[in-house]
Amino acid sequence: MTTTTPDLSENAINALVSQGLAAFTNAVNLAELKAARIAHSGDKSALAVANRAIAELPGAERKAAGQLIGSARTRLNQAFTAREAELSEVELALKLASEGVDVTLPVALAPHGEPHPITALMEDLGDVFIAMGWEIAEGPELEAEWMNFDALNMGPHHPARATSDTLFIDPIENHLVMRTHTSPVQIRTMLSRPLPIYVVCPGTTYRADEFDATHVPVFHQLEGLVVDKGITLGHLKGTLDHLAKVMFGGVRTRIRPSYFPFTEPSAEIDLECFVCRGDSVGNPDTFCRTCGSEGWIEWGGCGIVNPRVLTACGIDTAVYSGFAFGMGVERTLMFRNGASDMRDMVEGDIRFSRALIGGAR
Ligand code: DAH
């Protein structure tokens, strides 16, 4: 094995330094820089070999050679540290750029489902009563004719029973109907729940009706029923005013004499017109399209539960009395959100629902 004695001349050492400096400068990333360092100042580099050769020199030459190589190593080390700092900065900048998120970029919107405005409104209506400690009651949509009519004191010849209004289920002898209102839930509630009763029933109802801007054959109602000791019309009025206040922001209600077989006395509930608040009444210059300048709009029916109905449900009318009310949810949505055509509520065009989401909630 032949060992060549390294050239320890100043020129030779400077040449090694120049090669090392050039390699550091040419390195474009930290990995290349590390490789250049191993090659030019690592243990196996020419400079390290030269350093080890100092020991072989005659004593007088050692000091100068030591200084020469020492300063060469210092220059390389300094150059390495400086280049390392530069490349680290470049790599950090590249990393930040590649991992950065531009929060101003438009994002692909992922549409998410929402309850239908009618469903949302029914939940909101229910919540008004839950907040007062009432309960939600439910009943079947396919209902016994007796529950839908007879138990509610609607005699066999009541006009609403005609097949033109009611959807009877074949065979007709089974006496099953699609419930025409949520009032049969009153009967089911009185037959099954302990007194006192404070319930609301939001639900789907069916009638053989036209399909036009103000009628749909499948629609929704909110029924309310209270049975307790000492219940009066005042309690009914206060409850309806509260509901109107929450739903419509402070408008008043009016009850106007009417007739329903299951309440006595019975009344229509009118809402103070939330557009003109009555200001257009008797004022030909400011005709109100919402209420026809009546100042009031019809919302539903209500009354004091007919004692015959309470008796039919086994409730002692000497001790208990009650009130009930029922209103259309579609109508409520029309008033509340300015929806003018009920057909929009069933046709499933998502633009209709989207316009009302937020408004209905
Ligand atoms: N069931 C009636 C209808 O569908 C509405 C109604 C009127 C409900 C008076 C009631 C009430 O509870 O007391 O037209």
Short mmCIF file of C-alpha atoms and ligand atoms in Angstrom, two decimals:
data_model
loop_
_atom_site.label_atom_id
_atom_site.label_comp_id
_atom_site.label_asym_id
_atom_site.label_seq_id
_atom_site.Cartn_x
_atom_site.Cartn_y
_atom_site.Cartn_z
CA MET A 1 0.00 0.00 0.00
CA THR A 2 1.42 3.35 -0.97
CA THR A 3 0.59 6.46 0.91
CA THR A 4 1.17 9.73 -0.81
CA THR A 5 2.38 12.46 1.46
CA PRO A 6 -0.14 15.28 1.35
CA ASP A 7 0.92 18.61 -0.06
CA LEU A 8 0.96 20.99 2.88
CA SER A 9 2.01 24.04 0.92
CA GLU A 10 0.03 27.26 1.32
CA ASN A 11 -1.11 27.06 -2.31
CA ALA A 12 -2.30 23.52 -1.93
CA ILE A 13 -4.23 24.28 1.28
CA ASN A 14 -5.75 27.44 -0.23
CA ALA A 15 -6.82 25.41 -3.24
CA LEU A 16 -8.61 22.95 -0.89
CA VAL A 17 -10.31 25.89 0.83
CA SER A 18 -11.38 27.37 -2.53
CA GLN A 19 -12.85 24.02 -3.62
CA GLY A 20 -14.74 23.75 -0.33
CA LEU A 21 -16.05 27.33 -0.53
CA ALA A 22 -17.21 26.76 -4.12
CA ALA A 23 -18.97 23.54 -3.12
CA PHE A 24 -20.76 25.32 -0.24
CA THR A 25 -21.84 28.14 -2.53
CA ASN A 26 -23.09 25.71 -5.16
CA ALA A 27 -25.14 23.68 -2.68
CA VAL A 28 -28.80 24.62 -3.28
CA ASN A 29 -30.25 22.93 -0.22
CA LEU A 30 -29.24 21.75 3.24
CA ALA A 31 -28.77 18.15 2.11
CA GLU A 32 -26.31 19.17 -0.60
CA LEU A 33 -24.54 21.49 1.85
CA LYS A 34 -24.15 18.66 4.35
CA ALA A 35 -22.64 16.43 1.65
CA ALA A 36 -20.24 19.22 0.64
CA ARG A 37 -19.14 19.63 4.24
CA ILE A 38 -18.40 15.90 4.58
CA ALA A 39 -16.45 16.00 1.33
CA HIS A 40 -14.40 19.12 2.05
CA SER A 41 -13.95 19.29 5.81
CA GLY A 42 -15.10 15.89 7.08
CA ASP A 43 -12.87 13.23 8.60
CA LYS A 44 -11.97 11.76 5.23
CA SER A 45 -11.51 15.07 3.42
CA ALA A 46 -8.15 16.10 1.93
CA LEU A 47 -7.92 18.81 4.57
CA ALA A 48 -8.33 16.26 7.40
CA VAL A 49 -5.69 14.07 5.81
CA ALA A 50 -3.39 17.11 5.61
CA ASN A 51 -4.10 17.92 9.23
CA ARG A 52 -3.13 14.44 10.33
CA ALA A 53 0.08 14.69 8.28
CA ILE A 54 1.29 17.59 10.43
CA ALA A 55 2.40 15.09 13.03
CA GLU A 56 4.85 13.63 10.53
CA LEU A 57 6.55 16.96 9.86
CA PRO A 58 9.86 18.00 11.37
CA GLY A 59 9.23 19.98 14.57
CA ALA A 60 10.21 23.35 13.09
CA GLU A 61 7.58 23.18 10.33
CA ARG A 62 4.73 21.96 12.47
CA LYS A 63 3.66 25.27 13.90
CA ALA A 64 3.31 27.06 10.52
CA ALA A 65 1.51 24.08 9.00
CA GLY A 66 -0.80 23.91 12.03
CA GLN A 67 -1.68 27.58 11.71
CA LEU A 68 -2.21 27.25 7.93
CA ILE A 69 -4.58 24.32 8.23
CA GLY A 70 -6.26 25.71 11.33
CA SER A 71 -7.12 28.94 9.55
CA ALA A 72 -8.24 26.94 6.49
CA ARG A 73 -10.64 24.97 8.66
CA THR A 74 -11.92 28.11 10.34
CA ARG A 75 -12.67 29.73 6.96
CA LEU A 76 -14.50 26.65 5.79
CA ASN A 77 -16.45 26.39 9.04
CA GLN A 78 -17.51 30.04 8.89
CA ALA A 79 -18.52 29.73 5.25
CA PHE A 80 -20.50 26.61 6.11
CA THR A 81 -22.35 28.31 8.96
CA ALA A 82 -23.19 31.34 6.83
CA ARG A 83 -24.44 29.19 3.91
CA GLU A 84 -26.38 26.98 6.30
CA ALA A 85 -28.21 30.01 7.68
CA GLU A 86 -29.03 31.17 4.13
CA LEU A 87 -30.30 27.79 3.00
CA SER A 88 -32.34 27.27 6.20
CA GLU A 89 -34.11 30.52 5.51
CA VAL A 90 -34.82 29.54 1.91
CA GLU A 91 -36.14 26.15 2.99
CA LEU A 92 -38.34 27.69 5.67
CA ALA A 93 -39.76 30.17 3.18
CA LEU A 94 -40.48 27.35 0.72
CA LYS A 95 -42.12 25.28 3.44
CA LEU A 96 -44.29 28.17 4.61
CA ALA A 97 -45.30 28.92 1.05
CA SER A 98 -46.25 25.30 0.36
CA GLU A 99 -48.14 24.86 3.64
CA GLY A 100 -49.77 28.28 3.66
CA VAL A 101 -53.57 28.60 3.42
CA ASP A 102 -55.09 31.50 1.55
CA VAL A 103 -58.19 32.21 3.58
CA THR A 104 -59.41 34.65 0.97
CA LEU A 105 -59.75 31.97 -1.73
CA PRO A 106 -63.34 31.05 -2.61
CA VAL A 107 -64.35 27.69 -1.18
CA ALA A 108 -66.63 25.06 -2.67
CA LEU A 109 -69.79 25.34 -0.56
CA ALA A 110 -71.05 21.99 0.65
CA PRO A 111 -74.84 22.35 0.85
CA HIS A 112 -76.30 20.86 4.02
CA GLY A 113 -79.86 19.83 4.73
CA GLU A 114 -82.33 21.92 6.69
CA PRO A 115 -85.81 21.11 7.90
CA HIS A 116 -88.59 22.28 5.56
CA PRO A 117 -89.91 25.71 6.61
CA ILE A 118 -93.23 24.13 7.64
CA THR A 119 -91.45 21.58 9.83
CA ALA A 120 -89.23 24.29 11.31
CA LEU A 121 -92.23 26.49 12.04
CA MET A 122 -94.12 23.61 13.70
CA GLU A 123 -91.11 23.02 15.95
CA ASP A 124 -90.94 26.71 16.78
CA LEU A 125 -94.66 26.82 17.56
CA GLY A 126 -94.27 23.77 19.80
CA ASP A 127 -91.32 25.40 21.56
CA VAL A 128 -93.42 28.44 22.55
CA PHE A 129 -95.64 26.08 24.55
CA ILE A 130 -92.86 23.82 25.84
CA ALA A 131 -91.36 26.99 27.34
CA MET A 132 -94.60 27.46 29.31
CA GLY A 133 -94.52 23.89 30.60
CA TRP A 134 -97.05 22.45 28.15
CA GLU A 135 -96.61 19.04 26.50
CA ILE A 136 -96.65 17.98 22.88
CA ALA A 137 -99.39 15.48 21.99
CA GLU A 138 -99.58 13.46 18.80
CA GLY A 139 -102.17 11.27 17.14
CA PRO A 140 -102.53 9.21 13.97
CA GLU A 141 -103.16 10.80 10.58
CA LEU A 142 -105.33 7.84 9.58
CA GLU A 143 -108.06 8.36 12.15
CA ALA A 144 -111.28 6.73 13.30
CA GLU A 145 -114.27 8.64 11.93
CA TRP A 146 -115.67 8.67 15.46
CA MET A 147 -112.58 10.47 16.85
CA ASN A 148 -112.48 12.93 13.97
CA PHE A 149 -116.18 13.86 14.16
CA ASP A 150 -118.56 12.18 16.65
CA ALA A 151 -116.47 12.62 19.77
CA LEU A 152 -116.09 16.27 18.83
CA ASN A 153 -119.86 16.71 18.87
CA MET A 154 -120.07 16.82 15.08
CA GLY A 155 -123.35 15.07 14.40
CA PRO A 156 -123.89 12.48 11.64
CA HIS A 157 -125.18 15.14 9.27
CA HIS A 158 -122.52 17.78 9.86
CA PRO A 159 -121.56 19.18 6.45
CA ALA A 160 -117.84 18.64 7.01
CA ARG A 161 -118.43 14.89 7.06
CA ALA A 162 -119.49 14.88 3.44
CA THR A 163 -117.19 12.89 1.21
CA SER A 164 -116.58 16.08 -0.75
CA ASP A 165 -114.52 17.45 2.18
CA THR A 166 -113.28 14.32 3.90
CA LEU A 167 -111.00 11.66 2.47
CA PHE A 168 -112.60 8.36 3.51
CA ILE A 169 -110.57 5.18 3.31
CA ASP A 170 -111.98 2.18 1.45
CA PRO A 171 -113.96 0.21 2.44
CA ILE A 172 -116.14 2.98 3.82
CA GLU A 173 -117.78 0.61 6.37
CA ASN A 174 -114.49 0.63 8.31
CA HIS A 175 -115.17 4.28 9.19
CA LEU A 176 -111.58 5.39 8.73
CA VAL A 177 -110.70 8.87 7.49
CA MET A 178 -107.56 10.88 6.88
CA ARG A 179 -107.97 13.29 9.78
CA THR A 180 -109.45 16.58 8.57
CA HIS A 181 -108.08 18.52 11.54
CA THR A 182 -105.85 17.96 14.58
CA SER A 183 -108.86 18.23 16.94
CA PRO A 184 -109.20 14.42 17.37
CA VAL A 185 -105.91 14.59 19.28
CA GLN A 186 -107.90 16.52 21.91
CA ILE A 187 -110.08 13.43 22.39
CA ARG A 188 -107.13 11.03 22.44
CA THR A 189 -105.38 13.25 24.98
CA MET A 190 -108.40 13.51 27.30
CA LEU A 191 -108.90 9.76 27.13
CA SER A 192 -105.28 8.94 27.91
CA ARG A 193 -103.63 11.65 30.00
CA PRO A 194 -104.22 12.60 33.63
CA LEU A 195 -105.70 16.00 34.46
CA PRO A 196 -104.84 18.82 34.30
CA ILE A 197 -104.03 18.89 30.58
CA TYR A 198 -101.87 21.46 28.83
CA VAL A 199 -100.97 20.18 25.35
CA VAL A 200 -100.34 21.37 21.84
CA CYS A 201 -100.50 19.12 18.83
CA PRO A 202 -98.73 20.14 15.65
CA GLY A 203 -99.62 17.76 12.82
CA THR A 204 -100.55 16.94 9.24
CA THR A 205 -104.18 17.14 8.16
CA TYR A 206 -106.04 16.19 4.95
CA ARG A 207 -109.04 17.46 3.05
CA ALA A 208 -110.43 16.87 -0.43
CA ASP A 209 -109.64 20.49 -1.20
CA GLU A 210 -108.58 22.48 -4.22
CA PHE A 211 -104.88 22.89 -4.93
CA ASP A 212 -104.46 26.63 -5.31
CA ALA A 213 -102.67 29.59 -3.76
CA THR A 214 -104.61 29.35 -0.49
CA HIS A 215 -105.56 25.64 -0.31
CA VAL A 216 -103.53 22.45 -0.38
CA PRO A 217 -105.14 19.04 0.28
CA VAL A 218 -102.36 18.04 2.69
CA PHE A 219 -101.70 20.80 5.18
CA HIS A 220 -100.77 21.31 8.82
CA GLN A 221 -102.44 22.56 11.94
CA LEU A 222 -101.48 23.44 15.48
CA GLU A 223 -104.07 22.38 18.02
CA GLY A 224 -104.04 23.50 21.63
CA LEU A 225 -105.98 22.09 24.55
CA VAL A 226 -106.14 23.01 28.22
CA VAL A 227 -108.35 21.28 30.78
CA ASP A 228 -108.02 22.43 34.36
CA LYS A 229 -110.03 23.87 37.23
CA GLY A 230 -111.38 27.38 36.72
CA ILE A 231 -110.36 27.84 33.06
CA THR A 232 -111.93 30.89 31.40
CA LEU A 233 -111.94 32.72 28.07
CA GLY A 234 -109.39 35.08 29.65
CA HIS A 235 -106.84 32.26 29.82
CA LEU A 236 -107.50 31.49 26.16
CA LYS A 237 -107.07 35.10 25.13
CA GLY A 238 -103.87 35.50 27.14
CA THR A 239 -102.40 32.33 25.62
CA LEU A 240 -103.20 33.43 22.06
CA ASP A 241 -101.81 36.91 22.68
CA HIS A 242 -98.61 35.37 23.96
CA LEU A 243 -98.33 33.13 20.90
CA ALA A 244 -98.98 36.05 18.57
CA LYS A 245 -96.41 38.14 20.39
CA VAL A 246 -93.70 35.49 20.05
CA MET A 247 -94.57 34.65 16.44
CA PHE A 248 -95.27 38.09 15.04
CA GLY A 249 -93.53 40.51 17.33
CA GLY A 250 -96.10 42.12 19.51
CA VAL A 251 -99.30 42.15 17.44
CA ARG A 252 -102.57 41.71 19.33
CA THR A 253 -105.23 39.08 18.76
CA ARG A 254 -108.98 39.47 18.64
CA ILE A 255 -111.55 36.78 19.24
CA ARG A 256 -114.79 37.08 17.31
CA PRO A 257 -117.92 34.97 17.92
CA SER A 258 -118.23 31.95 15.66
CA TYR A 259 -119.44 28.37 15.77
CA PHE A 260 -117.68 25.04 16.22
CA PRO A 261 -119.54 22.01 17.55
CA PHE A 262 -116.74 21.13 19.99
CA THR A 263 -116.51 24.53 21.68
CA GLU A 264 -119.14 26.61 23.39
CA PRO A 265 -118.81 29.55 23.13
CA SER A 266 -116.69 29.43 19.96
CA ALA A 267 -114.66 32.14 18.32
CA GLU A 268 -112.44 32.94 15.37
CA ILE A 269 -108.98 34.18 16.26
CA ASP A 270 -107.95 37.22 14.28
CA LEU A 271 -104.47 38.67 14.23
CA GLU A 272 -103.93 42.38 14.23
CA CYS A 273 -102.59 43.10 10.73
CA PHE A 274 -98.83 43.06 11.17
CA VAL A 275 -98.38 45.23 8.08
CA CYS A 276 -100.63 48.23 8.77
CA ARG A 277 -101.44 47.46 12.44
CA GLY A 278 -104.92 48.80 11.77
CA ASP A 279 -103.75 52.19 10.51
CA SER A 280 -105.27 51.61 7.06
CA VAL A 281 -108.80 51.11 8.41
CA GLY A 282 -111.16 53.76 7.02
CA ASN A 283 -108.29 55.44 5.20
CA PRO A 284 -108.81 55.20 1.42
CA ASP A 285 -105.32 56.61 0.74
CA THR A 286 -103.51 53.77 2.45
CA PHE A 287 -105.17 50.54 1.27
CA CYS A 288 -103.52 47.54 2.94
CA ARG A 289 -103.26 44.51 0.66
CA THR A 290 -102.55 42.15 3.55
CA CYS A 291 -105.77 42.72 5.50
CA GLY A 292 -107.86 44.47 2.82
CA SER A 293 -107.85 47.44 5.22
CA GLU A 294 -109.87 45.41 7.72
CA GLY A 295 -107.09 45.80 10.29
CA TRP A 296 -107.39 42.11 11.22
CA ILE A 297 -106.67 38.80 9.51
CA GLU A 298 -108.16 35.39 10.30
CA TRP A 299 -105.78 32.98 11.94
CA GLY A 300 -107.82 30.06 13.33
CA GLY A 301 -110.63 28.89 15.55
CA CYS A 302 -110.95 28.57 19.30
CA GLY A 303 -113.34 28.44 22.22
CA ILE A 304 -114.26 26.96 25.56
CA VAL A 305 -114.36 23.18 25.28
CA ASN A 306 -117.99 22.09 24.92
CA PRO A 307 -119.02 20.28 28.15
CA ARG A 308 -120.50 17.53 25.96
CA VAL A 309 -117.00 16.80 24.68
CA LEU A 310 -115.56 16.74 28.21
CA THR A 311 -118.36 14.42 29.33
CA ALA A 312 -117.76 12.11 26.35
CA CYS A 313 -114.18 11.80 27.61
CA GLY A 314 -115.25 11.04 31.18
CA ILE A 315 -114.29 14.44 32.64
CA ASP A 316 -116.41 15.91 35.42
CA THR A 317 -117.67 19.23 34.06
CA ALA A 318 -118.67 20.38 37.55
CA VAL A 319 -114.97 20.51 38.45
CA TYR A 320 -113.13 21.01 35.17
CA SER A 321 -113.40 23.29 32.19
CA GLY A 322 -111.10 23.90 29.27
CA PHE A 323 -110.20 25.90 26.22
CA ALA A 324 -109.01 24.83 22.80
CA PHE A 325 -107.70 26.44 19.66
CA GLY A 326 -106.55 25.37 16.24
CA MET A 327 -104.77 27.26 13.48
CA GLY A 328 -103.23 26.54 10.10
CA VAL A 329 -99.46 26.30 10.00
CA GLU A 330 -99.31 27.20 6.28
CA ARG A 331 -101.33 30.33 6.99
CA THR A 332 -99.01 31.18 9.86
CA LEU A 333 -96.00 30.80 7.55
CA MET A 334 -97.69 33.00 4.96
CA PHE A 335 -98.26 35.74 7.52
CA ARG A 336 -94.97 35.37 9.22
CA ASN A 337 -92.67 35.12 6.22
CA GLY A 338 -94.64 36.79 3.48
CA ALA A 339 -95.07 33.55 1.49
CA SER A 340 -97.96 34.35 -0.82
CA ASP A 341 -98.67 31.00 -2.49
CA MET A 342 -99.21 27.76 -0.53
CA ARG A 343 -98.25 25.68 -3.57
CA ASP A 344 -94.65 26.81 -3.08
CA MET A 345 -94.68 24.98 0.24
CA VAL A 346 -95.27 21.58 -1.36
CA GLU A 347 -93.65 21.80 -4.76
CA GLY A 348 -90.18 21.20 -3.38
CA ASP A 349 -88.28 23.98 -5.14
CA ILE A 350 -85.30 24.41 -2.88
CA ARG A 351 -85.08 28.15 -3.67
CA PHE A 352 -88.34 28.67 -1.79
CA SER A 353 -87.12 26.84 1.30
CA ARG A 354 -83.73 28.52 1.14
CA ALA A 355 -85.33 31.96 1.07
CA LEU A 356 -87.32 31.13 4.19
CA ILE A 357 -84.61 29.38 6.22
CA GLY A 358 -83.49 31.80 8.83
CA GLY A 359 -86.71 33.70 8.43
CA ALA A 360 -88.82 30.81 9.64
CA ARG A 361 -86.44 29.93 12.44
N1 DAH B 1 -110.63 22.08 14.08
C1 DAH B 1 -110.99 23.37 13.52
C2 DAH B 1 -110.75 23.41 12.03
O1 DAH B 1 -110.06 22.59 11.54
C3 DAH B 1 -110.19 24.45 14.16
C4 DAH B 1 -110.51 24.64 15.59
C5 DAH B 1 -111.55 25.47 15.97
C6 DAH B 1 -109.82 23.95 16.56
C7 DAH B 1 -111.86 25.66 17.28
C8 DAH B 1 -110.14 24.14 17.89
C9 DAH B 1 -111.16 25.00 18.25
O2 DAH B 1 -109.49 23.53 18.86
O3 DAH B 1 -111.46 25.17 19.55
O4 DAH B 1 -111.30 24.25 11.38
#
